[in-house]
PDB file of C-alpha atoms in Angstrom:
ATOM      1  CA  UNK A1150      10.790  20.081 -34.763  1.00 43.00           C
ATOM      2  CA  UNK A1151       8.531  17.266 -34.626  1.00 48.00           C
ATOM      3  CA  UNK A1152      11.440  14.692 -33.778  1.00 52.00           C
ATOM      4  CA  UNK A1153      12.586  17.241 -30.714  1.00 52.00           C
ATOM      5  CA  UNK A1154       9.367  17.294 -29.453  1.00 56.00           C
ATOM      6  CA  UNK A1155       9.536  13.249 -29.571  1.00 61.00           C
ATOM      7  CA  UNK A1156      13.259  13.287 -28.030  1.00 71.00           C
ATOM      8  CA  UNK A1157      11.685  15.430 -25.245  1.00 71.00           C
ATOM      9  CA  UNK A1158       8.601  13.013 -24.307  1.00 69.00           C
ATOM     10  CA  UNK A1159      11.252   9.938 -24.638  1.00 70.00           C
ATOM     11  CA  UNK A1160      13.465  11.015 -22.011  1.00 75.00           C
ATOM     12  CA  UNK A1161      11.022  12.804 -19.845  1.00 75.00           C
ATOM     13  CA  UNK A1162       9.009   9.167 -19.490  1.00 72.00           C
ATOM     14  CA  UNK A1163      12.210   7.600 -18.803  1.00 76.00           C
ATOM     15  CA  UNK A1164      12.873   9.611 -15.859  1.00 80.00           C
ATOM     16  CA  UNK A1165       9.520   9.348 -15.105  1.00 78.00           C
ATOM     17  CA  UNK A1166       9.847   5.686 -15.359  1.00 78.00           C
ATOM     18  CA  UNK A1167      13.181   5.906 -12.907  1.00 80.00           C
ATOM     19  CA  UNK A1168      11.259   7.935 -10.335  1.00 79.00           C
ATOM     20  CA  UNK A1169       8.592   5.756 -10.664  1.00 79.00           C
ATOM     21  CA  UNK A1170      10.282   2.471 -10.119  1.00 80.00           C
ATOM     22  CA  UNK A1171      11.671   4.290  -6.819  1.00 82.00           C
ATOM     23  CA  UNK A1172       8.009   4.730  -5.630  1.00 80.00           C
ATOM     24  CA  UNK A1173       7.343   1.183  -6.114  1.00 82.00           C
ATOM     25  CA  UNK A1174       9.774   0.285  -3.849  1.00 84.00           C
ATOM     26  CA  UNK A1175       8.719   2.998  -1.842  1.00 83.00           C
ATOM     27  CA  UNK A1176       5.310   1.679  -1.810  1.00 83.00           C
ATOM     28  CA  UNK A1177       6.240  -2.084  -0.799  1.00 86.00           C
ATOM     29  CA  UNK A1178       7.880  -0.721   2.120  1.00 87.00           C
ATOM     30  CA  UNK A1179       5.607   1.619   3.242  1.00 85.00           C
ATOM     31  CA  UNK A1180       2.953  -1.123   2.732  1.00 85.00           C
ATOM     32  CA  UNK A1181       5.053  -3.694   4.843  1.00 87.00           C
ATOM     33  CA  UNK A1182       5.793  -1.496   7.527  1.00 86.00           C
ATOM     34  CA  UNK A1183       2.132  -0.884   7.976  1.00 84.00           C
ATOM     35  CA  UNK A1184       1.520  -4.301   7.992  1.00 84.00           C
ATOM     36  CA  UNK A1185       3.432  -5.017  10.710  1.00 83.00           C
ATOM     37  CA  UNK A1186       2.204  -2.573  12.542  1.00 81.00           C
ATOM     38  CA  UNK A1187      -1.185  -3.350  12.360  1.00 80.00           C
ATOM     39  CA  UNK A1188      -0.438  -7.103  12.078  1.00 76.00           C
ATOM     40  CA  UNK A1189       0.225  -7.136  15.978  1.00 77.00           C
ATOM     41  CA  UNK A1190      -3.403  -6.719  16.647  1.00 80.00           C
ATOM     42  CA  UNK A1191      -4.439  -9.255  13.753  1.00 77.00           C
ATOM     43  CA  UNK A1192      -6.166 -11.137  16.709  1.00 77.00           C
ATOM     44  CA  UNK A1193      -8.490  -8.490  16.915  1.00 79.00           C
ATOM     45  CA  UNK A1194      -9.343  -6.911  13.558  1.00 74.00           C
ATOM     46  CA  UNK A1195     -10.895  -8.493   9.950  1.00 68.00           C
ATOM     47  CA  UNK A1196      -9.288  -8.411   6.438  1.00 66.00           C
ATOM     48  CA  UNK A1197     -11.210  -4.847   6.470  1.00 67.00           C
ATOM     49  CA  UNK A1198      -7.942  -3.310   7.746  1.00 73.00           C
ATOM     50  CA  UNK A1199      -5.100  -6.429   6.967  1.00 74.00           C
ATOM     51  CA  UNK A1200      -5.853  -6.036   3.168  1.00 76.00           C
ATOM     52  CA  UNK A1201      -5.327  -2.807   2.421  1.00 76.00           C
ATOM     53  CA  UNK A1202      -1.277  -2.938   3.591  1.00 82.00           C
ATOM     54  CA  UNK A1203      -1.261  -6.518   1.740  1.00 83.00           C
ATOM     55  CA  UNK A1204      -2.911  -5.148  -1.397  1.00 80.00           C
ATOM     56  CA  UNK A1205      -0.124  -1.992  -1.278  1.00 80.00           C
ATOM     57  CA  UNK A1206       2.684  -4.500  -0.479  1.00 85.00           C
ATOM     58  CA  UNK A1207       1.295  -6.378  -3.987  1.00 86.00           C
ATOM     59  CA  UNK A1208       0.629  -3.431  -5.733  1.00 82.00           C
ATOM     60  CA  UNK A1209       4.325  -1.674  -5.075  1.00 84.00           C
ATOM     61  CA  UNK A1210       6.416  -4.669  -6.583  1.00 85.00           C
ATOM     62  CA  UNK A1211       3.893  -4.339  -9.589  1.00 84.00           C
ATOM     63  CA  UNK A1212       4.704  -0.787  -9.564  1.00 83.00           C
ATOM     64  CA  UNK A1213       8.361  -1.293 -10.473  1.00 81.00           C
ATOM     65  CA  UNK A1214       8.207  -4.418 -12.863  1.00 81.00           C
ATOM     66  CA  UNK A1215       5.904  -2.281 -14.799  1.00 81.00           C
ATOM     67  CA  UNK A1216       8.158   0.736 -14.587  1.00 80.00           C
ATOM     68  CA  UNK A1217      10.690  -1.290 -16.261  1.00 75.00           C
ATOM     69  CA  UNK A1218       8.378  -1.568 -19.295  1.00 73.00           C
ATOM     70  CA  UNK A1219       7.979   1.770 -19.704  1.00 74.00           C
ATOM     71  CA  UNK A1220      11.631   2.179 -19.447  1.00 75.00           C
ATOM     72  CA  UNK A1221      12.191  -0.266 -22.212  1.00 74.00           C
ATOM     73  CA  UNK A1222       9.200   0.952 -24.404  1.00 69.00           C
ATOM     74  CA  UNK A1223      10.508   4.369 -24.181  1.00 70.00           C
ATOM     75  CA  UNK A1224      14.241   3.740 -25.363  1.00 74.00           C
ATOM     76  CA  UNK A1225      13.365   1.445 -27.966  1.00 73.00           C
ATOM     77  CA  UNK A1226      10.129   4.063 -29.537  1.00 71.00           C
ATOM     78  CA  UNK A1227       8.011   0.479 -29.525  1.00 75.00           C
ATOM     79  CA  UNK A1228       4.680   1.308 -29.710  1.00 78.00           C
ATOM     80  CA  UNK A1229       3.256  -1.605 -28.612  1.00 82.00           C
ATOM     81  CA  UNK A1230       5.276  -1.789 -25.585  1.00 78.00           C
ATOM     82  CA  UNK A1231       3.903   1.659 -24.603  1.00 79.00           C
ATOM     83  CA  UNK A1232       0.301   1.125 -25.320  1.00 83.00           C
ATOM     84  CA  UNK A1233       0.816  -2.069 -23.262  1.00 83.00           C
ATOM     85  CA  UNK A1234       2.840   0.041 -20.145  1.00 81.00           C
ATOM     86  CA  UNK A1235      -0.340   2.783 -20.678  1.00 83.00           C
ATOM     87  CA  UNK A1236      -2.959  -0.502 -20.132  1.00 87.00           C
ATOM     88  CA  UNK A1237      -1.231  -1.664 -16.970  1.00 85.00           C
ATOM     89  CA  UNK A1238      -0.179   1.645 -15.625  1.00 83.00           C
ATOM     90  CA  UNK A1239      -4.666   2.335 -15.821  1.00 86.00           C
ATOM     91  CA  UNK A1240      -5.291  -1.051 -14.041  1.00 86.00           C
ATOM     92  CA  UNK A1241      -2.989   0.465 -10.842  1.00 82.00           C
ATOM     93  CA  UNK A1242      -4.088   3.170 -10.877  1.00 83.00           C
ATOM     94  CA  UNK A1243      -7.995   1.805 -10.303  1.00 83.00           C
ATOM     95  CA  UNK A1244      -6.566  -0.546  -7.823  1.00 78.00           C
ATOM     96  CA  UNK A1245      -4.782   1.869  -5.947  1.00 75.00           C
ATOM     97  CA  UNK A1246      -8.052   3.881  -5.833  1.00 77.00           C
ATOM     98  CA  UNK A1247      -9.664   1.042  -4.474  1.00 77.00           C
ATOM     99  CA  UNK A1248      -7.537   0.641  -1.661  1.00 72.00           C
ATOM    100  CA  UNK A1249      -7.559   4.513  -0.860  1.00 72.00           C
ATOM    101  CA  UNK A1250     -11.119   4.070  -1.349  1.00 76.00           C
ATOM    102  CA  UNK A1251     -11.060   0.562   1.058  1.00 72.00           C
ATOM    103  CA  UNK A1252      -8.834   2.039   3.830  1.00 70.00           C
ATOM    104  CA  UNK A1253     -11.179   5.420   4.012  1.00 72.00           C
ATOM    105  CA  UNK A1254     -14.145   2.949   4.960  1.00 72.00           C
ATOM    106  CA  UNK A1255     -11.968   0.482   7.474  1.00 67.00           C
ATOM    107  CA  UNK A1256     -11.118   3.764   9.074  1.00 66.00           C
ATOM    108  CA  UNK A1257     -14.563   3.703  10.471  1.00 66.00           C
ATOM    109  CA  UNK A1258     -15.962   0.613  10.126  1.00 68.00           C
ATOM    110  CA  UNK A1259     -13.313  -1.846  12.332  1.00 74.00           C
ATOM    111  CA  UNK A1260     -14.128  -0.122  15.751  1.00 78.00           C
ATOM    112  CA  UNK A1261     -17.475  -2.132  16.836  1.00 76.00           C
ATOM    113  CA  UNK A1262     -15.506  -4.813  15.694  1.00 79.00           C
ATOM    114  CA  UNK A1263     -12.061  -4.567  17.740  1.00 85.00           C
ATOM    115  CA  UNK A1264     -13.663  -3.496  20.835  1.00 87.00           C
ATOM    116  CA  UNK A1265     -16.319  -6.582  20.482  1.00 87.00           C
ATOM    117  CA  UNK A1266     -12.908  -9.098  20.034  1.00 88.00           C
ATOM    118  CA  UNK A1267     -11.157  -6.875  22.832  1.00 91.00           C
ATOM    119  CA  UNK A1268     -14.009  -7.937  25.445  1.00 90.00           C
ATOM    120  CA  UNK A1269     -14.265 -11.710  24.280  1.00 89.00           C
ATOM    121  CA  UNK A1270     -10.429 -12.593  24.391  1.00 90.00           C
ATOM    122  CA  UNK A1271     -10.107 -10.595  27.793  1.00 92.00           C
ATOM    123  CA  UNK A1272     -12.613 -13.333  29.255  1.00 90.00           C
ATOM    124  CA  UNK A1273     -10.048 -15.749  28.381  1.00 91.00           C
ATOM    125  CA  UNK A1274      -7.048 -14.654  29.638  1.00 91.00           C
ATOM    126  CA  UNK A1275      -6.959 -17.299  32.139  1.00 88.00           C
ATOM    127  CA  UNK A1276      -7.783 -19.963  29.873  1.00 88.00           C
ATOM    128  CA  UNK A1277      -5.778 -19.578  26.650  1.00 89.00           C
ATOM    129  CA  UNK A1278      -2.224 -19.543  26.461  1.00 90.00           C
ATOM    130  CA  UNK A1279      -2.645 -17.161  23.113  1.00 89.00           C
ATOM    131  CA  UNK A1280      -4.848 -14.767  24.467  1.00 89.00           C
ATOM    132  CA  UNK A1281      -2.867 -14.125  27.617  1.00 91.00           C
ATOM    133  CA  UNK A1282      -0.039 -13.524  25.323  1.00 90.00           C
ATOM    134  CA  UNK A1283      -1.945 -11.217  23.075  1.00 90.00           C
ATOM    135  CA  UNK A1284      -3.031  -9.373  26.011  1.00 93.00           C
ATOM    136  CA  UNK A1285       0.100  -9.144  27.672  1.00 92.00           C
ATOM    137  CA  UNK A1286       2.086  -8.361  24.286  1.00 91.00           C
ATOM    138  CA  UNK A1287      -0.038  -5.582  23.181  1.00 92.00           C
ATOM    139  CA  UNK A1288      -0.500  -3.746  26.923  1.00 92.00           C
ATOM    140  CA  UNK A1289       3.925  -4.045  27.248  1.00 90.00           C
ATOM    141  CA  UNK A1290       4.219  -2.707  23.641  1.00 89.00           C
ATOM    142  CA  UNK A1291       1.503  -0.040  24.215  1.00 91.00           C
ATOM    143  CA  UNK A1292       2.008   0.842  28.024  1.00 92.00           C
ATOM    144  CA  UNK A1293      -1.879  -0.235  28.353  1.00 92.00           C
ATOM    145  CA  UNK A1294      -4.534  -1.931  30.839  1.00 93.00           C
ATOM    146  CA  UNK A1295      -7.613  -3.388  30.141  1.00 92.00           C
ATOM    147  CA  UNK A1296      -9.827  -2.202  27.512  1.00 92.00           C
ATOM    148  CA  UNK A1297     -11.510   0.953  28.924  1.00 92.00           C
ATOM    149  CA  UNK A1298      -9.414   1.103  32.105  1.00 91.00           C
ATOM    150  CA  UNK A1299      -7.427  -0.908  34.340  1.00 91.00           C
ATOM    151  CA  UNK A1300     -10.853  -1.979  36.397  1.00 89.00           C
ATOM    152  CA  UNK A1301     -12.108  -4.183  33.932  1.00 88.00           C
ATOM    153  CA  UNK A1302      -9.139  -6.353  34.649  1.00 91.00           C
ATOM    154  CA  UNK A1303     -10.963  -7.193  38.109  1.00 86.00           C
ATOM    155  CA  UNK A1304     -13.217  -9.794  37.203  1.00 86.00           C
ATOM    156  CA  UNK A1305     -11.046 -11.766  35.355  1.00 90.00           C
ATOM    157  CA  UNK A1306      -7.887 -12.090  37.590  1.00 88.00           C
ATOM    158  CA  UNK A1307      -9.856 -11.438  40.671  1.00 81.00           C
ATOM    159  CA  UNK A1308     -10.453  -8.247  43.007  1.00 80.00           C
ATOM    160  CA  UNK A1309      -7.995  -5.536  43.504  1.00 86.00           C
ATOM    161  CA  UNK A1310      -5.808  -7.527  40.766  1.00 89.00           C
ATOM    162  CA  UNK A1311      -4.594  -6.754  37.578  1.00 92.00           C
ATOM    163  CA  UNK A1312      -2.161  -8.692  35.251  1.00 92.00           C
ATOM    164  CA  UNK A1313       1.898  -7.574  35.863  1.00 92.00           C
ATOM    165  CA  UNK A1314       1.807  -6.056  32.427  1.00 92.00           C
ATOM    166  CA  UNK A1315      -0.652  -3.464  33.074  1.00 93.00           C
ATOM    167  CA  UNK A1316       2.069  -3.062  36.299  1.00 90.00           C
ATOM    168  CA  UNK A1317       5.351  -0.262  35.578  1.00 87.00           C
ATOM    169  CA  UNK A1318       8.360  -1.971  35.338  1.00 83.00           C
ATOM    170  CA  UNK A1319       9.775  -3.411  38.897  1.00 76.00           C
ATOM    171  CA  UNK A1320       6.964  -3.846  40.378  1.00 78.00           C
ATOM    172  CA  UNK A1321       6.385  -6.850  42.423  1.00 76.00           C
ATOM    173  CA  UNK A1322       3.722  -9.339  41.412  1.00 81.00           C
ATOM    174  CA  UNK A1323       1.544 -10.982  43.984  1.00 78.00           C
ATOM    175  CA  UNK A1324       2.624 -14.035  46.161  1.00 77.00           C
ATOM    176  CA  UNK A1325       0.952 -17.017  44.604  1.00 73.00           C
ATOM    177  CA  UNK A1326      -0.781 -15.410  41.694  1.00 75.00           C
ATOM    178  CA  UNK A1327      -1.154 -17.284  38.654  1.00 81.00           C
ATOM    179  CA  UNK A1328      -1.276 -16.180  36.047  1.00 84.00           C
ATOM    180  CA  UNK A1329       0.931 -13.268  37.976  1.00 87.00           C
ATOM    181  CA  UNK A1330      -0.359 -10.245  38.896  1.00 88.00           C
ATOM    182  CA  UNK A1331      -0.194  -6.925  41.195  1.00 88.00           C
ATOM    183  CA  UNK A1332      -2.419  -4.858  43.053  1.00 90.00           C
ATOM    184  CA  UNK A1333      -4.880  -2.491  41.453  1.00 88.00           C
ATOM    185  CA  UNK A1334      -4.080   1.204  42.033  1.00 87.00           C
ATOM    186  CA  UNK A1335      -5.244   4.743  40.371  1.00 87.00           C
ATOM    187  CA  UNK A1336      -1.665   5.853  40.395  1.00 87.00           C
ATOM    188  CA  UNK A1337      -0.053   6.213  37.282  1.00 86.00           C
ATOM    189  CA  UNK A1338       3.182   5.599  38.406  1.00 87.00           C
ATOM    190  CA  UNK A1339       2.369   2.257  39.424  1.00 89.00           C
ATOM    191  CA  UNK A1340      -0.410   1.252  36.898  1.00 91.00           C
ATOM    192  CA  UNK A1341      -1.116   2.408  33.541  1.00 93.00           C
ATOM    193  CA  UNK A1342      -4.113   3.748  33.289  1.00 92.00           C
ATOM    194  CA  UNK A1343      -5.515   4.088  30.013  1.00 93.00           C
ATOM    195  CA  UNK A1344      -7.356   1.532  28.329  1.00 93.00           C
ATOM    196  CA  UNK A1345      -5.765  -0.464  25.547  1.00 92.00           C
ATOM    197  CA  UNK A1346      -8.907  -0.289  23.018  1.00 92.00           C
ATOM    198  CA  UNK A1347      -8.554   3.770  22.618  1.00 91.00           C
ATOM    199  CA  UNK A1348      -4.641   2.995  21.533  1.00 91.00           C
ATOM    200  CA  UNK A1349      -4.718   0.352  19.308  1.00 90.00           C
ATOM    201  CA  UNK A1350      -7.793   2.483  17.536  1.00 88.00           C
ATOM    202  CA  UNK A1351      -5.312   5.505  17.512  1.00 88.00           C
ATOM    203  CA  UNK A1352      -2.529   3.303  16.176  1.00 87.00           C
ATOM    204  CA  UNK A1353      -4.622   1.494  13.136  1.00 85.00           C
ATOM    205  CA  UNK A1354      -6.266   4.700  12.192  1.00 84.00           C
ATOM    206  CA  UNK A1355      -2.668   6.418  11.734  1.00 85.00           C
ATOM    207  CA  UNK A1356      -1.456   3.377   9.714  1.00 83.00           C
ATOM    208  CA  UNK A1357      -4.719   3.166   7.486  1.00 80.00           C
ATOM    209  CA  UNK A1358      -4.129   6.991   6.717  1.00 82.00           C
ATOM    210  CA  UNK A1359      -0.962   6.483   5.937  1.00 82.00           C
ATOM    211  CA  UNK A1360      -2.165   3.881   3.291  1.00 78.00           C
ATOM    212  CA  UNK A1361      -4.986   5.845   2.298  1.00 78.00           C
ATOM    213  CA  UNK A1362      -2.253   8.990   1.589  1.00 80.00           C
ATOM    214  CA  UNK A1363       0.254   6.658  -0.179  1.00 79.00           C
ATOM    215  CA  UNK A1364      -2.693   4.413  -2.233  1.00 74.00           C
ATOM    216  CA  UNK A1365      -4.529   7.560  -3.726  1.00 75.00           C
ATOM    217  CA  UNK A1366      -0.889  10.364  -4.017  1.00 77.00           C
ATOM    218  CA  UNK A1367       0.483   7.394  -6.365  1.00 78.00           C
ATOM    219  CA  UNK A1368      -2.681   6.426  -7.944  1.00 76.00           C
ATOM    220  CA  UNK A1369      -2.847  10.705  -9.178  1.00 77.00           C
ATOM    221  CA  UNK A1370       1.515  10.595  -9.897  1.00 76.00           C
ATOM    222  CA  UNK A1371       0.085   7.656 -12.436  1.00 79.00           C
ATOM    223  CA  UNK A1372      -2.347   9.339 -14.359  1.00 82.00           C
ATOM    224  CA  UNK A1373       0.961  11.264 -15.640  1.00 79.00           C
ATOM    225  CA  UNK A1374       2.616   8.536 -16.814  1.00 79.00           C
ATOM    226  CA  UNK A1375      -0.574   7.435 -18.692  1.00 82.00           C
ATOM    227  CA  UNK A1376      -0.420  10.465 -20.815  1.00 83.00           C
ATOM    228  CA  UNK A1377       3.018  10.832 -21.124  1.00 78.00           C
ATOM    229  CA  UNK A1378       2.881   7.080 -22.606  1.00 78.00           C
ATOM    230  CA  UNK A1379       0.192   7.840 -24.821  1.00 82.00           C
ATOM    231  CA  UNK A1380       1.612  11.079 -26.169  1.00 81.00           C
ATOM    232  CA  UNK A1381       4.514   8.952 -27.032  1.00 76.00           C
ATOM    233  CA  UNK A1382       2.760   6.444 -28.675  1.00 79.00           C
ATOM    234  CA  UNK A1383       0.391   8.314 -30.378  1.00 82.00           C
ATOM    235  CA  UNK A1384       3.911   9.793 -31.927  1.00 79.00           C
ATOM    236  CA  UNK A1385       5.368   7.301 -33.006  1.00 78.00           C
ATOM    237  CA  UNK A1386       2.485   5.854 -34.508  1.00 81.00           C
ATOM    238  CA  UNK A1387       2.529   9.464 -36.492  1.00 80.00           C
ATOM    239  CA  UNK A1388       6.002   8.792 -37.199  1.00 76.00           C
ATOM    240  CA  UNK A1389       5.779   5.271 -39.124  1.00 73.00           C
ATOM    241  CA  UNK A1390       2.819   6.459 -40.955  1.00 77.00           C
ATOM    242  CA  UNK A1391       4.717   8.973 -41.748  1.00 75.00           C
ATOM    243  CA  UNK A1392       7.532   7.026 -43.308  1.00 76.00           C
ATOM    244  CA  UNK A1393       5.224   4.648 -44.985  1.00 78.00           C
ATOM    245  CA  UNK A1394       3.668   7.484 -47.069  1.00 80.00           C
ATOM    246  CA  UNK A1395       7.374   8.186 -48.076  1.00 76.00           C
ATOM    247  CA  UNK A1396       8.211   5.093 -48.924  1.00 75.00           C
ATOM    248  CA  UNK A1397       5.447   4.348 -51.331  1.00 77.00           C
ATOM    249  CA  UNK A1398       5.548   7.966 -52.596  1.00 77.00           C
ATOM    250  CA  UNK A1399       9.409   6.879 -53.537  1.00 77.00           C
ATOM    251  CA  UNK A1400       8.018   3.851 -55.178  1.00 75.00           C
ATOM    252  CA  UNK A1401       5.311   5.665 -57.216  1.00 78.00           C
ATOM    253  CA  UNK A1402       7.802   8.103 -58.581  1.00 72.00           C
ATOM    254  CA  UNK A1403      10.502   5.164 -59.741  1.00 73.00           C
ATOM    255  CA  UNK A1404       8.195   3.167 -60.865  1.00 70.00           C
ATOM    256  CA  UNK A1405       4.842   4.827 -62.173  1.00 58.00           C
ATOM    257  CA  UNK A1406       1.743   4.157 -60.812  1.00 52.00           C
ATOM    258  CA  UNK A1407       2.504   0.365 -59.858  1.00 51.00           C
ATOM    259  CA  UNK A1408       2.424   0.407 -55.414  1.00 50.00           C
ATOM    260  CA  UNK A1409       4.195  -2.104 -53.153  1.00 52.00           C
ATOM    261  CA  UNK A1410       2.642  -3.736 -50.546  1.00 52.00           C
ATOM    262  CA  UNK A1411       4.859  -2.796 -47.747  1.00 48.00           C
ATOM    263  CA  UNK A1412       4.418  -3.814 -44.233  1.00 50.00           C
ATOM    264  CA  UNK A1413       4.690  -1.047 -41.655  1.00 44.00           C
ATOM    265  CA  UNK A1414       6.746  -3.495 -39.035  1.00 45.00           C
ATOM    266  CA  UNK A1415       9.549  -3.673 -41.930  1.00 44.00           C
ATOM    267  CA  UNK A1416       9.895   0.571 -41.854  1.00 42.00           C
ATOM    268  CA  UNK A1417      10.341   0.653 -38.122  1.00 44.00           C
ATOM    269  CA  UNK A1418      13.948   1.539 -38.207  1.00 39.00           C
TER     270      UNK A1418
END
């Protein structure tokens, strides 16, 4: 009965282990698609928000190099490999907690920030080759102008100006502007209107949810594997106890009281 209840835990961890090496995978590319999604506005927010997706992208190839040790430590009953697939399954599972724990806090904290890098690279859009392009990137890609509004846009480019990104597509740009731009104008189908800061926040607090969600669902699906190691383990361990007593008890009875001194490694069959 003992050995069917054994059989079962085997073969449940290795599927477990199977499923789990999916969700590693799983994790990596949830983790890099995040990152690139957030990495697009790198010029404007700290390693508060840029770690998290690189810590995931880390954590998810872990994931399924450990998942093959579990595989293997199943299959093969070894204790050792078990106990050592139970350590390392624990250290993930804090770490992934940490970065559930890391993106809740980002989700807050990074605002004061962005908008603070927002208004400094705006005031060089003339000057810098990079921040024009960051600008002009990030208001295409997000249909954008300006951080608040389009009207902030004035004193950089000049009056009644804004850059031809904030512009719809076809419009004309102004004779002789450089960098170029187009008239200002509260229509919508000429000029986006919404500020760029309240989208990128939108966009970064999706993705960090997402990691948050992913981090902390995985981190829980681990605890699982933990005790289905351990329960294994812990049987196993039973089991070659088990068969040492037998052994010796063999011994006693052949040959009297007189015991061998028999190494539990050389049982392990």
């Amino acid at each position: 009965m003992e050995a069917c209840g054994m059989s079962f835990i085997k073969y449940l961890l290795f599927i477990f282990n199977l499923i789990f090496a999916i969700s590693g995978l799983a994790v990596l590319i949830i983790g890099g698609v995040v990152l690139a999604n957030v990495g697009e506005f790198q010029r404007y927010v700290d390693s508060t928000v840029l770690g998290p997706p690189i810590v995931l992208i880390v954590v998810g190839a872990i994931i399924f190099l450990i998942a093959s040790l579990g595989c293997c430590g199943a299959i093969k009953e070894n204790y050792y490999m078990l106990i050592a697939f139970a350590v390392l399954l624990g250290v993930i599972f804090i770490i992934e907690l940490a970065v559930g724990i890391a993106a809740s806090v980002a989700k807050d904290d990074f605002t004061t920030a962005l908008r603070s890098s927002l208004e400094s690279s705006m005031t060089n859009y003339t000057a810098t080759k990079a921040d024009k392009e960051s600008w002009d990137g990030i208001q295409k890609s997000l249909k954008c102008c300006g951080i608040s509004n389009p009207k902030g846009w004035e004193k950089v480019v000049g009056n009644g100006q804004v850059p031809i990104t904030c512009c719809r597509e076809g419009t004309a740009p102004t004779p002789s502007s450089n960098p170029p731009t187009c008239p200002f104008s509260t229509d919508q189908t000429l000029v986006f209107q919404e500020g760029c800061y309240d989208k990128i926040k939108l966009k970064i607090k999706d993705n960090i949810i997402v990691i948050m969600g992913v981090g902390i669902g995985i981190a829980f699906i681990e605890l699982a594997g933990i005790v289905l190691a351990v329960c294994l383990a812990a049987t196993i361990k039973k089991e070659q106890e088990e068969k040492k007593i037998a052994v010796l008890k063999i011994w006693t009875e052949k040959n009297g009281e007189e015991k061998p001194t028999i190494e539990i490694s050389t049982i392990n069959t």
